[in-house]
Short mmCIF file of C-alpha atoms in Angstrom, two decimals:
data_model
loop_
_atom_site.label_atom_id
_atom_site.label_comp_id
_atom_site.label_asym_id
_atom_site.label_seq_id
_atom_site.Cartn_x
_atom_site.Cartn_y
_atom_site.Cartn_z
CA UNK Q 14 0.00 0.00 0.00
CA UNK Q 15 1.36 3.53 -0.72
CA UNK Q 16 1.24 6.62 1.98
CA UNK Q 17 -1.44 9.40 2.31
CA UNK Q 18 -0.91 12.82 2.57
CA UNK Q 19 -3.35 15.34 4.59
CA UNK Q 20 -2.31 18.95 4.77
CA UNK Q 21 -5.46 21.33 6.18
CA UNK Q 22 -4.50 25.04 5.32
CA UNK Q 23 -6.69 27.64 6.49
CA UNK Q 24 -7.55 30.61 4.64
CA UNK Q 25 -7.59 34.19 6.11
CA UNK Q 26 -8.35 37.04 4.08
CA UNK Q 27 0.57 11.35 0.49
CA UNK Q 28 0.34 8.73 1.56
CA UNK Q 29 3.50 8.02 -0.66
CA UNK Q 30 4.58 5.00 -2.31
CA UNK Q 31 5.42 3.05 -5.56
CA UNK Q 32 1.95 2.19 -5.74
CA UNK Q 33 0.08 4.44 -4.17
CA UNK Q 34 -0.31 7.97 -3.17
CA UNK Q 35 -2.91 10.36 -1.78
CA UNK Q 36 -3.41 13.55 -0.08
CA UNK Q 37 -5.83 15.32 1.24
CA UNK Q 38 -6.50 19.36 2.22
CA UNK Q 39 -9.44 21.47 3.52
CA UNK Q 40 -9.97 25.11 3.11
CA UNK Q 41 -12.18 27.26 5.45
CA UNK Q 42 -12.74 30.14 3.91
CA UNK Q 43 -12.38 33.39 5.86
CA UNK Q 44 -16.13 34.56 6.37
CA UNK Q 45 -16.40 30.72 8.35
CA UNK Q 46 -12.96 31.39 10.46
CA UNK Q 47 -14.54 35.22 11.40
CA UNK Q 48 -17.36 33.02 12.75
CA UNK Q 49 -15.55 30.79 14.57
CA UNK Q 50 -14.61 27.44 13.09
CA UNK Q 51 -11.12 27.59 13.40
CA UNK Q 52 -10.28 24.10 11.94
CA UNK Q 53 -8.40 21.30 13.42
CA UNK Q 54 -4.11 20.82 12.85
CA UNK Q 55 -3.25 17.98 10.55
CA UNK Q 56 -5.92 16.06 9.06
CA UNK Q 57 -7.68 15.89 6.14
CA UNK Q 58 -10.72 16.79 8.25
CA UNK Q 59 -8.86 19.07 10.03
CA UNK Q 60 -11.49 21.96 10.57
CA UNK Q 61 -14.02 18.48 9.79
CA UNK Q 62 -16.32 19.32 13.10
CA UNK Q 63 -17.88 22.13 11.39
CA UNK Q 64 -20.14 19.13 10.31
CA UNK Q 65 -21.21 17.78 13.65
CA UNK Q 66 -23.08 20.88 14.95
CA UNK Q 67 -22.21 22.98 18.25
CA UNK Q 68 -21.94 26.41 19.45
CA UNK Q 69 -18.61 26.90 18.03
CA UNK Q 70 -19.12 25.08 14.22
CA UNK Q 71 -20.53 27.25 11.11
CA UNK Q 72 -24.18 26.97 11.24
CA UNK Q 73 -25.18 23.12 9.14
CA UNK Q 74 -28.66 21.83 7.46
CA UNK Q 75 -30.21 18.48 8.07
CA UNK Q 76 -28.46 15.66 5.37
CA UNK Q 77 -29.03 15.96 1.58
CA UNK Q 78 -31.56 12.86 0.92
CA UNK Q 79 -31.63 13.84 -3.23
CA UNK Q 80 -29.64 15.54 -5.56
CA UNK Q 81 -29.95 15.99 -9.73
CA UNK Q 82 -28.74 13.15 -11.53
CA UNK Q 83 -24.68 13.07 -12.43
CA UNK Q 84 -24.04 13.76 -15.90
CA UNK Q 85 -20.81 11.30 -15.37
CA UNK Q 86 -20.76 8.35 -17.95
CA UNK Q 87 -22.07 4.74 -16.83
CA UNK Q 88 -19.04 2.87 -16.01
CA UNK Q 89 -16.24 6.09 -16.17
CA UNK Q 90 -14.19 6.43 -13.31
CA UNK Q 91 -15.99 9.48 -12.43
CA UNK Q 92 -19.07 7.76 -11.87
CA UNK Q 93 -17.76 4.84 -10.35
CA UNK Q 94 -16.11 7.26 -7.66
CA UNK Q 95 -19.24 9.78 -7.34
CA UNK Q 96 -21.36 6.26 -6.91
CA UNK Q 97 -18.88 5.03 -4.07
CA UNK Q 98 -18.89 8.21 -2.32
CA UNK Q 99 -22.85 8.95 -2.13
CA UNK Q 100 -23.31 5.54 -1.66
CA UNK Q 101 -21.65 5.80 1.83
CA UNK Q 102 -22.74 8.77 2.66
CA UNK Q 103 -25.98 8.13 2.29
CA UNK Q 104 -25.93 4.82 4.21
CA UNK Q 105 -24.56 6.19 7.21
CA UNK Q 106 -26.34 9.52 7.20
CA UNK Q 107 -23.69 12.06 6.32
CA UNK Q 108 -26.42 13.39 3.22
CA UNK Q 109 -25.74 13.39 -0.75
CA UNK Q 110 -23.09 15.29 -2.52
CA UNK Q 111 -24.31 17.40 -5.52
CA UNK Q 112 -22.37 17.29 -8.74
CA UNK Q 113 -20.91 20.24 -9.34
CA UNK Q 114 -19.76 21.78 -13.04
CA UNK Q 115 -17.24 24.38 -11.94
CA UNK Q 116 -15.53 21.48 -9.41
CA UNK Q 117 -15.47 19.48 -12.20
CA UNK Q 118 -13.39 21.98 -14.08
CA UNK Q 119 -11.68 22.45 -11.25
CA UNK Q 120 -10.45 18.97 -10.75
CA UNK Q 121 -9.98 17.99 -14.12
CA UNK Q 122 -7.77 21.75 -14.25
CA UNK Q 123 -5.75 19.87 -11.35
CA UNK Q 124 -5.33 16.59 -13.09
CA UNK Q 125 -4.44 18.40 -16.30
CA UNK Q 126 -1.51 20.04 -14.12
CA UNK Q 127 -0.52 16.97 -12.50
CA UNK Q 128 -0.26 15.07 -15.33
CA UNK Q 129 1.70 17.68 -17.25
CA UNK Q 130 4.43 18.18 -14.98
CA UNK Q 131 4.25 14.47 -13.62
CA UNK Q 132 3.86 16.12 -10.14
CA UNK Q 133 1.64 14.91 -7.20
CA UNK Q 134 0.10 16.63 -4.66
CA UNK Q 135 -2.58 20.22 -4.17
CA UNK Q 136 -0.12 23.09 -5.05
CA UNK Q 137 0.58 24.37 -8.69
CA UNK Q 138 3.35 26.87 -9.31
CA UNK Q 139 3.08 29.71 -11.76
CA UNK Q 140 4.84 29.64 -14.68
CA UNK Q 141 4.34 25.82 -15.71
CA UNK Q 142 2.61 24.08 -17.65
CA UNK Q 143 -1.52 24.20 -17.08
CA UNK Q 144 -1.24 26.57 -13.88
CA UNK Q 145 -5.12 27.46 -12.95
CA UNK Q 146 -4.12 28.36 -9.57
CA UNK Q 147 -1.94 28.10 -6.33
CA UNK Q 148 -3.90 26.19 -3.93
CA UNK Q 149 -7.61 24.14 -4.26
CA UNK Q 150 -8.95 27.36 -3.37
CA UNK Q 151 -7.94 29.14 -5.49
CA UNK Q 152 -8.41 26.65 -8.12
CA UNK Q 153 -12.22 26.65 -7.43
CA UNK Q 154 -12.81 30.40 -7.44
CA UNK Q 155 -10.97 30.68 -11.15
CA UNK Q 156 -13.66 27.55 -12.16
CA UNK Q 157 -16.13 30.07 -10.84
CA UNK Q 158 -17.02 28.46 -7.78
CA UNK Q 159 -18.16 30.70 -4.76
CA UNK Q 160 -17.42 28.86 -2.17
CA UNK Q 161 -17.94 29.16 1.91
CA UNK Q 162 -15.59 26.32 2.19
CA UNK Q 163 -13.27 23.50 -0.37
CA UNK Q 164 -11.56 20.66 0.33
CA UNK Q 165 -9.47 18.39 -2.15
CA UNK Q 166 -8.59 14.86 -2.01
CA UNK Q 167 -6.03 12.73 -4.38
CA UNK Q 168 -5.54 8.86 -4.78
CA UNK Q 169 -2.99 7.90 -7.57
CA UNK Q 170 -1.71 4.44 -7.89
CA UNK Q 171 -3.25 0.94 -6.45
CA UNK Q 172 -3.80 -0.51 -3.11
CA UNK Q 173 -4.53 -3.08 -0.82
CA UNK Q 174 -8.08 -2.76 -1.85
CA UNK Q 175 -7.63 -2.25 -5.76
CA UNK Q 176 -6.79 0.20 -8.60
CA UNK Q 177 -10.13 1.27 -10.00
CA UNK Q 178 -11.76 4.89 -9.05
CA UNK Q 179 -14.17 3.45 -6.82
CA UNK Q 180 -11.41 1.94 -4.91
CA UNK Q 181 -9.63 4.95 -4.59
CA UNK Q 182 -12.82 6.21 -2.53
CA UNK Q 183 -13.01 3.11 -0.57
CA UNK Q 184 -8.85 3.40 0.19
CA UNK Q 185 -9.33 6.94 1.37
CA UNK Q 186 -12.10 6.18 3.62
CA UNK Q 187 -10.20 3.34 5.67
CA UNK Q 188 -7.75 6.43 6.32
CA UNK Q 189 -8.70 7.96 9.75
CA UNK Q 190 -7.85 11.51 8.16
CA UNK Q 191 -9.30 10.81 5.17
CA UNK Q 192 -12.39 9.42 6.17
CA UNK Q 193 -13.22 12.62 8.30
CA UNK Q 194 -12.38 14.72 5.32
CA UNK Q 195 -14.38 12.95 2.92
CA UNK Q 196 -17.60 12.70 5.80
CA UNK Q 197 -17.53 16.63 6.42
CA UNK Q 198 -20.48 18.67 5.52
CA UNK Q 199 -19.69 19.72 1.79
CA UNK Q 200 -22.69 20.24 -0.84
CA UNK Q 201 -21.10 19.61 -3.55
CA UNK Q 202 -18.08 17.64 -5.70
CA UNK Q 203 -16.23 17.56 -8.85
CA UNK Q 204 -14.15 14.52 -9.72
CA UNK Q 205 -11.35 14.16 -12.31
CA UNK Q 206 -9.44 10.69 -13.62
CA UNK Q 207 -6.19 11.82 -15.09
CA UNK Q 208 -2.69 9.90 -15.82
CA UNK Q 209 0.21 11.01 -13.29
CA UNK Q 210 3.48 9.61 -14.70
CA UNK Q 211 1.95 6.34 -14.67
CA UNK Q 212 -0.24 5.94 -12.31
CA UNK Q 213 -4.18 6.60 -12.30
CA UNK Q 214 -4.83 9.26 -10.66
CA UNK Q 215 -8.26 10.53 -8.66
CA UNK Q 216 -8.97 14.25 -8.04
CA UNK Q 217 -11.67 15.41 -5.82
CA UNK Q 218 -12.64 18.59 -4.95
CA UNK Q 219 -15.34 19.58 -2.41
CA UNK Q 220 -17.08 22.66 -1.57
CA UNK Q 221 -19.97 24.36 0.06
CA UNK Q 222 -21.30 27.37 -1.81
CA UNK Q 223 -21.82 30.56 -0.48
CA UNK Q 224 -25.35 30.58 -0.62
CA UNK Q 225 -25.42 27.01 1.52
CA UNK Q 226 -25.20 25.67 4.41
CA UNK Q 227 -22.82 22.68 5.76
CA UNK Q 228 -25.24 19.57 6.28
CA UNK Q 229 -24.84 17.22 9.17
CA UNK Q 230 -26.13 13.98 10.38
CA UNK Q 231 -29.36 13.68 12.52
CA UNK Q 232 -27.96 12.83 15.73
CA UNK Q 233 -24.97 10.84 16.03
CA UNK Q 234 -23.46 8.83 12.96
CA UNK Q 235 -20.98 6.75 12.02
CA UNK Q 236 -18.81 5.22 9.15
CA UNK Q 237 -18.71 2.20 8.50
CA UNK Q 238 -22.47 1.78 9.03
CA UNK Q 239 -25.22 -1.18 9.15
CA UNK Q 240 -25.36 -1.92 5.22
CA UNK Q 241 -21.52 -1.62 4.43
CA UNK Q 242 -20.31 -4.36 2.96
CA UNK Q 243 -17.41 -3.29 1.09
CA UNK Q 244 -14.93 -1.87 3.61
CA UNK Q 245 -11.34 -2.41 3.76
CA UNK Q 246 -9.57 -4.35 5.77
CA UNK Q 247 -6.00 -2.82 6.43
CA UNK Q 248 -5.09 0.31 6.24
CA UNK Q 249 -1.30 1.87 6.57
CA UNK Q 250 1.12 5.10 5.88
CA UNK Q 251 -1.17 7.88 5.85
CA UNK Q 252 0.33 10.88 6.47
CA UNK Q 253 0.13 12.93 9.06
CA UNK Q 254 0.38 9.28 10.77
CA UNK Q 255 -2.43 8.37 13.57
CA UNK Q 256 0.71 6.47 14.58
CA UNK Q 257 3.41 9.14 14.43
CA UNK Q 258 5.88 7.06 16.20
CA UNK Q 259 5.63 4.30 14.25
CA UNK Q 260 5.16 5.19 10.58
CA UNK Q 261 4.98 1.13 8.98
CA UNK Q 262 1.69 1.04 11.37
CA UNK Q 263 -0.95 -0.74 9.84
CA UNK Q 264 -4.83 -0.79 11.04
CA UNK Q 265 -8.17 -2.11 9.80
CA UNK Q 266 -10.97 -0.05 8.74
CA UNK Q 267 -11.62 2.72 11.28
CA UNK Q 268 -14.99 3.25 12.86
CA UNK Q 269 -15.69 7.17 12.36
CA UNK Q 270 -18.01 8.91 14.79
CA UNK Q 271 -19.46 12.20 14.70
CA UNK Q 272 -21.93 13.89 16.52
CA UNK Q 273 -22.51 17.20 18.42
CA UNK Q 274 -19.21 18.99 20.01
CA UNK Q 275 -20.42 17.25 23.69
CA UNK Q 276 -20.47 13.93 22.16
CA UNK Q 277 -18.39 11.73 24.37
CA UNK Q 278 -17.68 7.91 23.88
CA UNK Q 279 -17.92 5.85 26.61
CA UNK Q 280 -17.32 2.55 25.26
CA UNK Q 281 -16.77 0.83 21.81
CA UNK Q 282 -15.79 -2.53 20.85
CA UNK Q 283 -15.56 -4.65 17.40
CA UNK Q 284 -16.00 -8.25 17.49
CA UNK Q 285 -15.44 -10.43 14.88
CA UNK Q 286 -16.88 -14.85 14.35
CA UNK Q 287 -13.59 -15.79 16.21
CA UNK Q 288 -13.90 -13.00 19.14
CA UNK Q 289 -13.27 -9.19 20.33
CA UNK Q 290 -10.82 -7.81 17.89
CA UNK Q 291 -7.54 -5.16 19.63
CA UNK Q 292 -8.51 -1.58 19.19
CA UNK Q 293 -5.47 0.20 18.67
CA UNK Q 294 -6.78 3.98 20.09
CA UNK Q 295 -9.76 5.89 20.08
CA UNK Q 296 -9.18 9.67 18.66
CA UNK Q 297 -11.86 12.31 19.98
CA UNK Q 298 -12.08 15.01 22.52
CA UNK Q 299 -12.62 12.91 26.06
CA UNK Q 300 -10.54 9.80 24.50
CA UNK Q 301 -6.87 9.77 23.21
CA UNK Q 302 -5.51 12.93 22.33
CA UNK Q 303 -5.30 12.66 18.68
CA UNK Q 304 -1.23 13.70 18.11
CA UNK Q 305 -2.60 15.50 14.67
CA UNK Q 306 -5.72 17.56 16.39
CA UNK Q 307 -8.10 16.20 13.29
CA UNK Q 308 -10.61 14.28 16.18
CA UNK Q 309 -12.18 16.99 18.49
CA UNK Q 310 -15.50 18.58 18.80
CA UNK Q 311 -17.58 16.12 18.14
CA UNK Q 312 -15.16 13.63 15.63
CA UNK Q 313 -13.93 10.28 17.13
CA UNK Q 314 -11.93 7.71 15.09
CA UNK Q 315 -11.86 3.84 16.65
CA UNK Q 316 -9.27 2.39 15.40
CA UNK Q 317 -8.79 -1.33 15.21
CA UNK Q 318 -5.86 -4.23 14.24
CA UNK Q 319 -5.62 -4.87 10.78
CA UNK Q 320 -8.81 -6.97 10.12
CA UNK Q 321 -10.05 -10.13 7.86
CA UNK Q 322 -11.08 -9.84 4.42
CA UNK Q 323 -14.90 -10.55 3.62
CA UNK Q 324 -15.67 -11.05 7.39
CA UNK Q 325 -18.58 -9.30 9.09
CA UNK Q 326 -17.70 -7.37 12.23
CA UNK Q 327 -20.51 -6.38 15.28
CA UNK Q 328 -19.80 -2.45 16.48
CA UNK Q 329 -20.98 -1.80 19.67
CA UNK Q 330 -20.25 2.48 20.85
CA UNK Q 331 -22.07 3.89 23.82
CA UNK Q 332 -21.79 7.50 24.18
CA UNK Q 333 -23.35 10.26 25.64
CA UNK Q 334 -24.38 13.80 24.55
CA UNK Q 335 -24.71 16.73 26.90
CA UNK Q 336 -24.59 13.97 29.57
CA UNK Q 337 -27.60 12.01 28.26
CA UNK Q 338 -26.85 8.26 27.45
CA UNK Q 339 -27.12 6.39 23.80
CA UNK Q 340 -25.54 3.30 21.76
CA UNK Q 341 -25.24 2.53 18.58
CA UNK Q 342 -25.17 -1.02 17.39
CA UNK Q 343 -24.33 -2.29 14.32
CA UNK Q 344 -22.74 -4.63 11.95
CA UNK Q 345 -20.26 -4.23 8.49
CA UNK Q 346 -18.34 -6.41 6.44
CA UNK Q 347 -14.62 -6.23 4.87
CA UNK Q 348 -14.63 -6.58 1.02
CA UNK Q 349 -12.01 -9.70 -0.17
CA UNK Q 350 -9.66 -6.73 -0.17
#
């Protein structure tokens, strides 16, 4: 498996490998820092609790339940990555993403870049070769996107769970970072399937407009969820590292939790046929410290071993919000890889 990259920049005013790379980076943009989400330090969620409501998170609407149709071909990578995506974030609650035409341009503008000057990761200097813009941010605004808020993710390469554009999506959402980035409360995407040297490479930018609102769950949700059947089953080298002091870590899907900013875990376990299975941490605000300050207000990540392929796995999390006691139970299955 290759190493992923997450790199939150806030705006006032990866993993790497031979087979596989990605990176991820949110953008707040200044009207949402001046009211007071501030953002988180190194993930790809970093300022990701804006989604799960609170006093101090940008003000959020109830989950999208239906969107236009995508104008992405049957069967393109596109499609198969807009499908993954909405597909999980529809089954666990986290509301539909809207194609967007300006992300689109934006993304494929990114692609176009990468692909160019064989280069991987968010920035683009001026001067060479398909330059639309510094930063994601900017990127969006020349594509004519107004947007409250952006975030950009990139998969190039294989994996442990595949090489198609579907299993880019399902590769970035067994990273804890990742995961959070790709389950925060955007409106809208754009997705772009370009050639990077020679790897396949997946560009996908995420935004709220102006005129919207962030959407969050109903209560307390989670990824994986009752219904998933195709999550991975090991995980490794994302960077920043969940595991900073030992980079080769490797993990099995995490269980991502949001919720309000007093959500509090008190318990979780996953248990497999054969038994409990070793939770490596729990990230959130009441739990482990998380060493990259992505899982606070609201965000937890569970982290377990590396787990079996195409093996079903029982969650049990009890939690509480404002003090008042709930659970969520639930059961998910590893893909064969």
């Amino acid at each position: 498996m290759g190493a992923l990259r997450s790199r939150p920049v806030m705006a006032s005013a990866g993993m790497v490998s031979k087979r596989l790379r990605t990176a991820s980076q949110l953008v707040w943009v200044a009207a949402l820092l001046a009211s007071g989400c501030g953002g988180g330090g190194g993930g790809g969620g970093g300022g990701g609790g804006g989604g799960g409501g609170g006093d101090s998170a940008p003000a959020t609407a109830l989950p999208t339940v239906a969107v236009d149709s995508a104008s992405y071909a049957p069967g393109s990578p596109q499609r198969l990555a807009y499908d993954q995506l909405n597909a999980a974030r529809s089954r666990c609650g986290f509301g539909l993403l809207a194609q967007s035409a300006p992300l689109d341009q934006a993304a494929a503008a990114h692609g176009n870049y990468m692909s160019l000057n064989s280069e991987f990761g968010h920035g683009e200097v001026p001067g060479k070769p398909g330059f639309t813009g510094a930063t994601p941010l900017d990127r969006t605004r020349a594509a004519g996107y107004a947007a409250r808020a952006v975030g950009e993710d990139l998969s190039a390469g294989g994996s442990f769970s595949g090489s198609t554009a579907a299993d880019a999506i399902r590769n970035l959402m067994a990273a804890p970072y990742h995961a959070q980035s790709l389950l925060t409360g955007f409106r809208d995407v754009g997705l772009a399937w370009n050639v990077v040297g020679s790897l396949n490479t997946l560009t996908a930018d995420l935004g709220v407009p102006v005129s919207a609102q962030f959407q969050s769950p109903q209560g307390v949700a989670t990824f994986p969820c009752a219904g998933t059947t195709d999550a991975v089953p090991r995980g490794s080298n994302e960077s920043p590292s969940p595991f900073p002091s030992n980079p080769d870590a490797q993990w099995g899907q995490p269980v991502t939790v949001t919720g309000p900013d007093s959500l509090r875990l008190t318990s979780a376990t996953i248990t497999s046929p054969s038994g409990p299975v070793a939770l490596l941490v729990i990230y959130g605000s009441g739990a482990t410290v998380d060493p990259n300050g992505a899982f606070t207000d609201g965000w937890f990540s569970v982290i377990p071993e590396v787990l079996q392929p195409s093996t079903s796995y029982a969650v049990a999390i009890d939690y509480t919000v404002l003090g008042t006691p709930g659970a969520a139970r639930f059961t998910f299955t590893t893909g064969p890889r």
